Every structure is written in C-alpha cells, then in structure tokens.
Tab-separated table of C-alpha atoms in Angstrom:
chain	number	residue	atom	x	y	z
A	1	MET	CA	-18.501	40.301	59.133
A	2	THR	CA	-22.028	41.065	60.710
A	3	SER	CA	-24.645	38.288	61.385
A	4	HIS	CA	-26.847	39.414	58.832
A	5	LEU	CA	-24.013	38.520	56.188
A	6	ARG	CA	-23.276	35.372	58.047
A	7	ILE	CA	-26.888	34.190	57.628
A	8	ALA	CA	-26.828	35.382	54.029
A	9	ARG	CA	-23.585	33.700	53.196
A	10	GLY	CA	-24.914	30.431	54.533
A	11	LEU	CA	-28.398	30.610	52.834
A	12	LEU	CA	-26.587	31.329	49.719
A	13	LEU	CA	-24.156	28.353	50.057
A	14	ALA	CA	-27.202	25.970	50.550
A	15	ALA	CA	-28.932	27.466	47.614
A	16	ALA	CA	-25.583	26.723	45.401
A	17	LEU	CA	-25.273	23.274	46.610
A	18	ALA	CA	-28.842	22.566	46.158
A	19	ALA	CA	-28.842	24.238	42.604
A	20	ALA	CA	-25.648	22.195	41.871
A	21	GLY	CA	-27.155	18.947	42.783
A	22	ALA	CA	-29.838	19.183	40.753
A	23	ALA	CA	-27.686	20.650	37.648
A	24	ARG	CA	-25.531	17.048	38.051
A	25	ALA	CA	-28.676	15.332	38.113
A	26	GLN	CA	-30.311	16.493	34.927
A	27	ALA	CA	-28.588	19.736	32.344
A	28	PRO	CA	-30.600	21.259	29.587
A	29	ALA	CA	-28.557	21.058	26.356
A	30	GLY	CA	-27.693	24.118	24.208
A	31	VAL	CA	-29.294	26.661	26.352
A	32	ASP	CA	-27.405	29.885	26.605
A	33	SER	CA	-27.488	31.709	30.021
A	34	SER	CA	-28.219	35.481	29.961
A	35	ILE	CA	-25.960	35.892	32.698
A	36	ALA	CA	-23.298	36.046	29.617
A	37	PRO	CA	-24.560	39.225	27.810
A	38	VAL	CA	-25.278	39.157	24.197
A	39	ALA	CA	-21.824	41.164	23.620
A	40	ASP	CA	-19.789	38.388	24.357
A	41	ARG	CA	-20.724	36.618	21.337
A	42	HIS	CA	-19.523	39.417	18.752
A	43	GLY	CA	-16.094	39.984	17.382
A	44	TYR	CA	-13.683	38.679	15.394
A	45	THR	CA	-12.159	35.096	15.826
A	46	LEU	CA	-8.257	34.617	15.527
A	47	GLY	CA	-8.210	31.371	13.370
A	48	ASP	CA	-8.527	28.195	15.471
A	49	SER	CA	-6.840	29.950	18.526
A	50	GLY	CA	-10.102	30.196	20.480
A	51	VAL	CA	-9.408	33.689	20.814
A	52	THR	CA	-12.133	36.374	19.626
A	53	LEU	CA	-11.578	40.477	19.777
A	54	GLY	CA	-14.364	42.548	19.687
A	55	GLY	CA	-15.915	46.068	21.507
A	56	TYR	CA	-18.289	48.903	20.643
A	57	ALA	CA	-18.002	52.516	20.533
A	58	ASN	CA	-20.507	55.111	21.907
A	59	ALA	CA	-20.844	58.755	21.092
A	60	GLU	CA	-23.294	61.122	22.697
A	61	ALA	CA	-24.770	64.480	22.285
A	62	ALA	CA	-26.732	66.709	24.870
A	63	ASP	CA	-29.149	69.613	24.944
A	64	TYR	CA	-30.288	69.908	28.554
A	65	LEU	CA	-32.475	72.835	29.904
A	66	GLY	CA	-30.533	75.605	31.082
A	67	GLU	CA	-27.035	73.931	29.578
A	68	ASN	CA	-25.257	74.566	26.714
A	69	PRO	CA	-24.994	71.624	24.110
A	70	ALA	CA	-22.615	69.004	24.902
A	71	ALA	CA	-21.103	66.071	23.090
A	72	SER	CA	-18.415	63.140	24.041
A	73	LEU	CA	-16.961	59.664	22.894
A	74	ARG	CA	-18.759	58.360	26.163
A	75	ASN	CA	-17.382	54.873	25.459
A	76	LEU	CA	-14.817	52.964	23.627
A	77	SER	CA	-14.707	49.314	24.807
A	78	LEU	CA	-12.451	46.283	24.088
A	79	LEU	CA	-13.833	42.916	24.256
A	80	LEU	CA	-11.399	40.083	24.908
A	81	SER	CA	-12.572	36.156	24.838
A	82	TRP	CA	-11.087	32.961	24.844
A	83	GLU	CA	-12.586	29.329	25.250
A	84	ASP	CA	-11.085	26.010	25.017
A	85	GLY	CA	-14.133	24.392	23.150
A	86	ARG	CA	-14.716	22.130	25.853
A	87	HIS	CA	-14.754	23.565	29.728
A	88	TRP	CA	-12.741	26.665	30.130
A	89	SER	CA	-13.266	30.169	29.100
A	90	PHE	CA	-12.076	33.643	29.717
A	91	PHE	CA	-13.506	37.090	29.275
A	92	SER	CA	-12.312	40.741	29.889
A	93	GLU	CA	-13.625	44.076	29.061
A	94	ILE	CA	-11.455	47.305	29.159
A	95	GLU	CA	-13.230	50.599	28.527
A	96	LEU	CA	-12.417	53.953	27.662
A	97	GLU	CA	-14.727	56.546	28.736
A	98	ASN	CA	-15.615	60.200	27.980
A	99	LEU	CA	-13.073	60.904	25.143
A	100	LEU	CA	-13.087	64.258	22.943
A	101	THR	CA	-15.475	65.485	24.877
A	102	VAL	CA	-17.223	69.087	24.602
A	103	ASN	CA	-18.897	71.145	27.501
A	104	ALA	CA	-18.207	67.890	29.813
A	105	ASP	CA	-20.176	69.410	32.882
A	106	ALA	CA	-23.386	68.995	31.201
A	107	PHE	CA	-22.935	65.220	31.444
A	108	GLY	CA	-22.733	65.574	35.477
A	109	ALA	CA	-20.256	64.261	37.849
A	110	ASP	CA	-19.112	61.149	35.457
A	111	ASN	CA	-17.194	63.035	32.885
A	112	GLU	CA	-13.614	62.599	33.424
A	113	THR	CA	-11.377	60.751	30.573
A	114	GLU	CA	-10.673	57.316	32.630
A	115	LEU	CA	-9.700	53.791	31.633
A	116	VAL	CA	-11.502	51.265	33.253
A	117	LEU	CA	-11.694	47.595	33.641
A	118	GLU	CA	-15.447	46.470	33.341
A	119	ARG	CA	-14.777	42.453	34.093
A	120	LEU	CA	-12.049	40.177	33.654
A	121	HIS	CA	-13.116	36.368	34.773
A	122	LEU	CA	-12.216	33.002	34.143
A	123	ASP	CA	-15.327	30.225	33.717
A	124	TYR	CA	-15.296	26.754	34.192
A	125	ALA	CA	-18.515	24.946	32.907
A	126	TRP	CA	-19.210	21.438	33.766
A	127	SER	CA	-22.641	21.757	31.529
A	128	ASP	CA	-24.991	24.516	30.607
A	129	ALA	CA	-26.745	23.985	34.292
A	130	LEU	CA	-23.584	24.329	36.577
A	131	GLN	CA	-20.767	26.806	35.612
A	132	LEU	CA	-18.311	28.455	37.948
A	133	ARG	CA	-16.962	32.062	37.164
A	134	VAL	CA	-14.036	33.745	39.330
A	135	GLY	CA	-12.868	37.083	39.131
A	136	LYS	CA	-14.698	40.679	38.210
A	137	PHE	CA	-18.167	40.489	36.646
A	138	LEU	CA	-20.897	42.382	36.365
A	139	THR	CA	-23.531	42.032	39.333
A	140	PRO	CA	-26.440	40.217	38.491
A	141	ILE	CA	-29.111	42.580	39.422
A	142	GLY	CA	-32.197	43.101	37.111
A	143	ARG	CA	-31.778	43.028	33.280
A	144	TRP	CA	-30.130	46.041	32.469
A	145	ASN	CA	-27.154	45.942	34.828
A	146	VAL	CA	-25.786	42.472	32.709
A	147	ILE	CA	-26.692	43.765	29.497
A	148	HIS	CA	-25.938	47.654	29.304
A	149	ALA	CA	-23.601	47.997	26.429
A	150	ALA	CA	-24.831	50.752	24.465
A	151	PRO	CA	-25.659	49.192	21.125
A	152	LEU	CA	-27.678	46.707	22.858
A	153	THR	CA	-30.091	49.152	24.528
A	154	TRP	CA	-33.095	51.177	23.645
A	155	THR	CA	-32.321	54.459	25.150
A	156	THR	CA	-28.847	56.346	25.587
A	157	SER	CA	-29.697	57.033	29.390
A	158	ARG	CA	-29.962	54.072	31.590
A	159	PRO	CA	-32.547	53.864	34.449
A	160	LEU	CA	-32.075	55.630	37.459
A	161	ILE	CA	-32.368	52.700	39.813
A	162	THR	CA	-29.562	50.643	38.454
A	163	GLU	CA	-27.105	53.495	38.441
A	164	SER	CA	-26.006	53.987	42.080
A	165	THR	CA	-28.401	52.110	44.092
A	166	PHE	CA	-25.690	49.020	44.163
A	167	PRO	CA	-22.395	48.694	42.769
A	168	THR	CA	-22.660	47.537	39.042
A	169	ASN	CA	-19.387	45.287	39.398
A	170	ALA	CA	-18.635	42.521	41.865
A	171	THR	CA	-15.203	41.049	42.229
A	172	GLY	CA	-15.464	37.112	43.799
A	173	ALA	CA	-17.153	33.832	42.750
A	174	MET	CA	-20.024	32.480	40.981
A	175	LEU	CA	-21.909	29.597	40.315
A	176	HIS	CA	-24.531	29.741	37.501
A	177	GLY	CA	-26.696	27.939	34.624
A	178	VAL	CA	-29.878	26.922	33.097
A	179	LEU	CA	-32.295	24.376	34.812
A	180	PRO	CA	-35.409	22.654	33.165
A	181	VAL	CA	-38.213	23.652	35.761
A	182	GLY	CA	-41.902	22.641	34.686
A	183	GLY	CA	-40.530	22.310	31.129
A	184	ARG	CA	-39.028	25.779	30.974
A	185	ALA	CA	-36.013	27.092	31.520
A	186	LEU	CA	-34.745	28.510	34.990
A	187	GLU	CA	-31.412	30.778	34.861
A	188	TRP	CA	-29.574	31.066	38.159
A	189	ALA	CA	-27.014	32.575	39.991
A	190	VAL	CA	-25.231	32.666	43.416
A	191	TYR	CA	-22.448	34.636	44.009
A	192	ALA	CA	-20.088	36.037	46.747
A	193	SER	CA	-17.722	39.034	46.849
A	194	PRO	CA	-15.892	38.622	50.010
A	195	GLY	CA	-13.294	41.520	49.624
A	196	GLU	CA	-11.689	44.117	47.745
A	197	GLU	CA	-12.833	44.838	44.028
A	198	LEU	CA	-10.099	44.461	41.446
A	199	LEU	CA	-9.250	47.769	40.135
A	200	PRO	CA	-12.080	49.688	40.833
A	201	GLU	CA	-13.358	53.118	38.943
A	202	ASP	CA	-12.248	56.368	40.213
A	203	ASP	CA	-14.899	57.851	42.707
A	204	SER	CA	-17.029	54.766	43.094
A	205	ASP	CA	-18.160	52.870	46.013
A	206	PRO	CA	-17.492	49.091	45.371
A	207	PHE	CA	-18.379	46.336	47.493
A	208	LYS	CA	-16.806	45.536	50.527
A	209	GLU	CA	-18.582	42.287	50.948
A	210	ALA	CA	-21.625	40.970	49.281
A	211	TYR	CA	-23.502	37.539	48.879
A	212	GLY	CA	-26.462	37.938	46.281
A	213	LEU	CA	-28.906	35.351	44.193
A	214	ARG	CA	-30.584	36.125	40.926
A	215	LEU	CA	-33.141	34.050	39.127
A	216	ASP	CA	-34.901	34.161	35.753
A	217	TYR	CA	-37.453	31.946	34.842
A	218	ASP	CA	-39.093	31.677	30.892
A	219	LEU	CA	-42.687	31.494	31.306
A	220	GLY	CA	-43.312	31.128	27.465
A	221	ASN	CA	-44.973	33.224	25.259
A	222	GLY	CA	-42.190	35.817	24.999
A	223	LEU	CA	-42.395	36.401	28.840
A	224	GLN	CA	-39.699	36.082	31.330
A	225	LEU	CA	-39.675	37.050	35.142
A	226	GLY	CA	-36.789	37.646	37.598
A	227	ALA	CA	-35.867	38.474	41.150
A	228	SER	CA	-32.688	39.288	42.747
A	229	LEU	CA	-31.582	39.313	46.360
A	230	VAL	CA	-28.073	40.764	47.738
A	231	GLU	CA	-26.789	41.193	51.226
A	232	PHE	CA	-24.216	43.826	51.436
A	233	GLU	CA	-21.870	46.288	52.721
A	234	GLN	CA	-19.952	48.937	50.624
A	235	LYS	CA	-16.108	50.456	51.103
A	236	HIS	CA	-17.164	53.897	52.039
A	237	GLU	CA	-20.024	53.008	54.139
A	238	ASP	CA	-18.180	51.649	56.986
A	239	GLY	CA	-20.150	49.078	58.872
A	240	GLU	CA	-23.404	50.023	57.194
A	241	HIS	CA	-25.269	47.065	55.985
A	242	ARG	CA	-27.653	46.616	53.176
A	243	THR	CA	-30.094	44.282	51.975
A	244	LEU	CA	-31.652	44.844	48.343
A	245	TYR	CA	-34.644	43.458	46.668
A	246	ALA	CA	-35.354	43.800	43.185
A	247	VAL	CA	-38.001	41.874	40.563
A	248	ASP	CA	-37.934	42.297	36.764
A	249	PHE	CA	-39.595	41.277	33.755
A	250	LEU	CA	-39.554	40.810	29.993
A	251	TRP	CA	-41.938	40.560	27.183
A	252	GLN	CA	-41.254	40.386	23.559
A	253	HIS	CA	-43.162	39.522	20.537
A	254	ALA	CA	-43.118	40.571	16.905
A	255	GLY	CA	-40.691	43.388	17.521
A	256	TRP	CA	-42.993	44.647	20.418
A	257	GLU	CA	-41.299	44.875	23.786
A	258	LEU	CA	-42.302	45.789	27.309
A	259	SER	CA	-39.869	45.233	30.308
A	260	GLY	CA	-39.439	46.709	33.862
A	261	GLU	CA	-37.569	46.469	37.177
A	262	TRP	CA	-38.313	47.221	40.639
A	263	ALA	CA	-35.642	47.706	43.671
A	264	TYR	CA	-35.733	48.290	47.178
A	265	ARG	CA	-32.895	48.910	49.201
A	266	VAL	CA	-33.032	48.751	52.858
A	267	ARG	CA	-30.348	50.279	55.256
A	268	VAL	CA	-30.197	48.456	58.630
A	269	ARG	CA	-29.387	51.860	60.397
A	270	GLY	CA	-31.140	54.688	60.000
A	271	ASP	CA	-34.987	55.535	59.728
A	272	SER	CA	-37.146	55.043	56.244
A	273	SER	CA	-35.354	57.866	55.017
A	274	ALA	CA	-31.939	56.015	54.729
A	275	ASP	CA	-33.870	53.648	52.347
A	276	GLU	CA	-33.893	53.908	48.426
A	277	ARG	CA	-36.394	52.790	45.773
A	278	GLY	CA	-37.173	52.818	42.284
A	279	ALA	CA	-38.835	51.439	39.252
A	280	TYR	CA	-39.054	51.766	35.674
A	281	LEU	CA	-41.308	50.769	33.254
A	282	GLN	CA	-40.293	50.567	29.115
A	283	ALA	CA	-42.142	50.257	26.001
A	284	VAL	CA	-40.464	49.706	22.385
A	285	ALA	CA	-42.938	49.562	19.488
A	286	PRO	CA	-42.009	48.970	15.906
A	287	ILE	CA	-42.598	51.732	13.348
A	288	VAL	CA	-41.139	51.008	9.993
A	289	ARG	CA	-38.296	48.663	8.901
A	290	GLN	CA	-35.621	49.306	11.708
A	291	LEU	CA	-37.028	52.014	13.297
A	292	TYR	CA	-38.828	51.868	16.625
A	293	GLY	CA	-40.275	54.183	19.264
A	294	VAL	CA	-39.458	53.853	22.744
A	295	ALA	CA	-41.118	55.249	26.007
A	296	ARG	CA	-40.107	54.697	29.556
A	297	TYR	CA	-41.668	56.125	32.946
A	298	GLU	CA	-39.215	55.995	36.149
A	299	SER	CA	-39.844	56.664	39.605
A	300	PHE	CA	-36.813	56.926	41.995
A	301	ASP	CA	-36.624	57.744	45.710
A	302	PRO	CA	-33.332	58.239	46.575
A	303	THR	CA	-31.508	57.958	50.228
A	304	GLY	CA	-31.873	61.312	52.067
A	305	ALA	CA	-33.907	62.841	49.360
A	306	GLY	CA	-36.801	65.371	50.655
A	307	GLU	CA	-38.955	64.444	47.680
A	308	GLY	CA	-38.251	61.657	44.953
A	309	LEU	CA	-38.648	62.079	41.071
A	310	HIS	CA	-40.801	60.902	38.514
A	311	LEU	CA	-39.211	61.269	35.010
A	312	TYR	CA	-40.343	60.458	31.514
A	313	ILE	CA	-38.930	59.698	28.187
A	314	GLY	CA	-39.801	59.454	24.912
A	315	GLY	CA	-37.709	58.661	21.684
A	316	LEU	CA	-36.788	56.730	18.738
A	317	ALA	CA	-34.100	54.059	18.162
A	318	TRP	CA	-33.000	53.302	14.390
A	319	ARG	CA	-30.988	50.091	13.837
A	320	PHE	CA	-30.199	50.847	10.434
A	321	GLN	CA	-27.145	48.395	9.933
A	322	PRO	CA	-26.183	45.292	11.997
A	323	GLY	CA	-24.667	46.386	15.025
A	324	TRP	CA	-25.362	50.168	14.700
A	325	VAL	CA	-27.933	52.353	16.782
A	326	ALA	CA	-28.946	55.787	16.295
A	327	LYS	CA	-31.180	56.869	19.455
A	328	LEU	CA	-32.930	60.201	20.180
A	329	GLU	CA	-34.771	61.017	23.343
A	330	TYR	CA	-36.599	63.832	25.368
A	331	ARG	CA	-36.541	63.456	28.866
A	332	PHE	CA	-38.588	65.419	31.110
A	333	ALA	CA	-39.352	65.028	34.777
A	334	THR	CA	-41.921	66.098	37.338
A	335	ASP	CA	-41.101	66.251	41.747
A	336	ASN	CA	-37.207	66.730	40.434
A	337	GLY	CA	-35.883	67.034	43.717
A	338	VAL	CA	-32.614	65.142	42.627
A	339	GLY	CA	-31.912	67.583	39.749
A	340	GLU	CA	-32.037	64.979	36.854
A	341	PRO	CA	-31.144	66.512	33.731
A	342	GLU	CA	-33.970	67.417	31.254
A	343	GLY	CA	-34.111	68.080	27.776
A	344	TRP	CA	-32.557	66.318	24.692
A	345	LEU	CA	-30.049	63.291	24.645
A	346	GLY	CA	-28.930	61.430	21.741
A	347	SER	CA	-26.276	58.840	20.815
A	348	LEU	CA	-24.623	56.975	17.793
A	349	ALA	CA	-23.185	53.181	18.920
A	350	VAL	CA	-21.730	50.592	16.886
A	351	LEU	CA	-20.848	46.901	17.986
A	352	PHE	CA	-17.842	45.481	16.348
C-alpha cells in the first residue's frame, strides 16, 4: 500500500467515526439518501415477503456522421431488493448489455453482448443518519454515476467525464447517511474498496484499492451542492496512484433543471499530460405537457491526448407515460481530438 493510500485510509476512517458519532447524537427522521438511487424504489412487491422485483430496458438507435445507421437493445436490467422492515436490506442489479445489435461497431468498443453484475450489496441501517453497506455498489462520485439508469436520465449518452475517468463500481464497504446541518440535510458517504472487484465487467479497469468521500448539501430553493474525493489505484495500472477531485450541483424548479459536474484526476507519476479533467453543464426546460428540451455542453481533456474536446448536445426528452421516456439528441464537437462520434442518437427506455 502506498503512503498516499495509507494517509487517505486514516483520514477517511477519522471522518467516518466523526460522522457516526454525530449520527448517533442526532438523526433526522424520514429523509431518504440519494446514495440509494431512485430506481431502487420501483418494482413489484411479492406479498409481505419484503422482496421487490423490477428492472428497466433501453433500446438505442444511432446515425453518426461517416457511419451506417445502428440499433441495439443496449440494456436489459433486473433489479432485486429485500428489506425486513427494520434494519436489514439487500439489493442486486444484473444487466444484459448489447442484445439484438445491428451494426454494433458504430457504438464503439463497448458493443459486445455481456452479462454484467452492476450491484450486489447488503445494508444495515441504525437510522437514516447512519447506515452500513457491504458488497458491490456504484461508486459515489458526482450525480450521474449513482443515478444513471436510462429511464431516469435526460439524454441517451452519458457525460464523458463519468465514463472512464474512474471505475464506476466499487467492491468493499461504505458508511453513509443524512445529517442535519444548519437546518438542512447533509448527505455523506465514506467508502473503502481494499481489494478485487466482485465479477468485474470484461475489458474494464476496476479498482485495485480505493478510499473515498462524498458529501451533498441541500441549500434550499431547489439547489444542492456536492463534492467527491477518492484516492485509488487501478488493476491494470500497476503501482500508479491517482487522486480524483470532483464538485457538482443540481438546481430544480417548476420543471426546470440545471446541473453540472467537474472532475480532475491527478496521476502521481508523470507530467501534467498524465492528468485528466473534464466538466459538463446541462439544462432542462419544459416545453409542453411531458415534453422537455435538453442542452448540454461538455469539456474533456483525457490522459495523453494532444488536444481536448468540446462537445455540444441538443435534444428532446418525452416522458409520455410513468416510467417511459423517449429521447432524441444531436451531437457535434469542436477540437475533437478523441474521435467522439457526432450525429443523431436516440433511445426508448422503460422502468418497470
């Protein structure tokens, strides 16, 4: 273990103990943490067993510049949850990716049919303010990664800074909860991923070791501010220590929404070209009934790239039935040194 990771582990342990002590002293009632995504609360309950079954499906079509049109059943996800009504709960998500694909190469390298274990964790809740999670969970960095199921997002594509800058899953333990601070809710999470990932996705580069912190504060008037920090090493980057700093925000009012994230990943070895940074700013505006306009700007400077990328996305999202959403977007880029595809992208997703 490197000295950086030893220091990070010590600091995060101290933060967890301090938060746990505060949680025991004062726990707000009835506050739901965003660490458990909205998707967890959908599905079909099996009698009084405490078991709930659900899932989502997502079909995509693309017509990128210079490529033949493509289509795919990109995601078919099964969600299984259980709770005893008091302290214990369980959650799992198994996803089948890239079914019935036509012209798969247009979707990039990630186009193989694969069965993926997204999440598998057991939770114990002392209160809303103090909960323990053990198993495989979505890495709590920013907003997009923890609530990225297709029916819950505004665009078909996810921001570049949330795709490969950090492993999207972690296997280990996490303490999290919601604390009252200044009359508002502060969501907190500290987590450790000390070893191998449970059933990693093919061709992924999972955590070898990681220690992280996530905070999200409700400022009122529809505004939330968040910050994330993680010290980590990855399996295929032997001995390469990395630190990621990220901040994010979300503002919502009367159907309008403005959100954004910024992340900066520092690699200890190497010059500044080894670092990676990016950001996005996304706006959502109601048009009529359940039809919304969506616009997003992204800036991305990946590791080792001679030049970065500026990506512009404009589109529509139509939530025509509860749990259903149809999306259409047009993407174009400037300074496209990373070869990000440009053109039309659409999808139809349902949460069940």
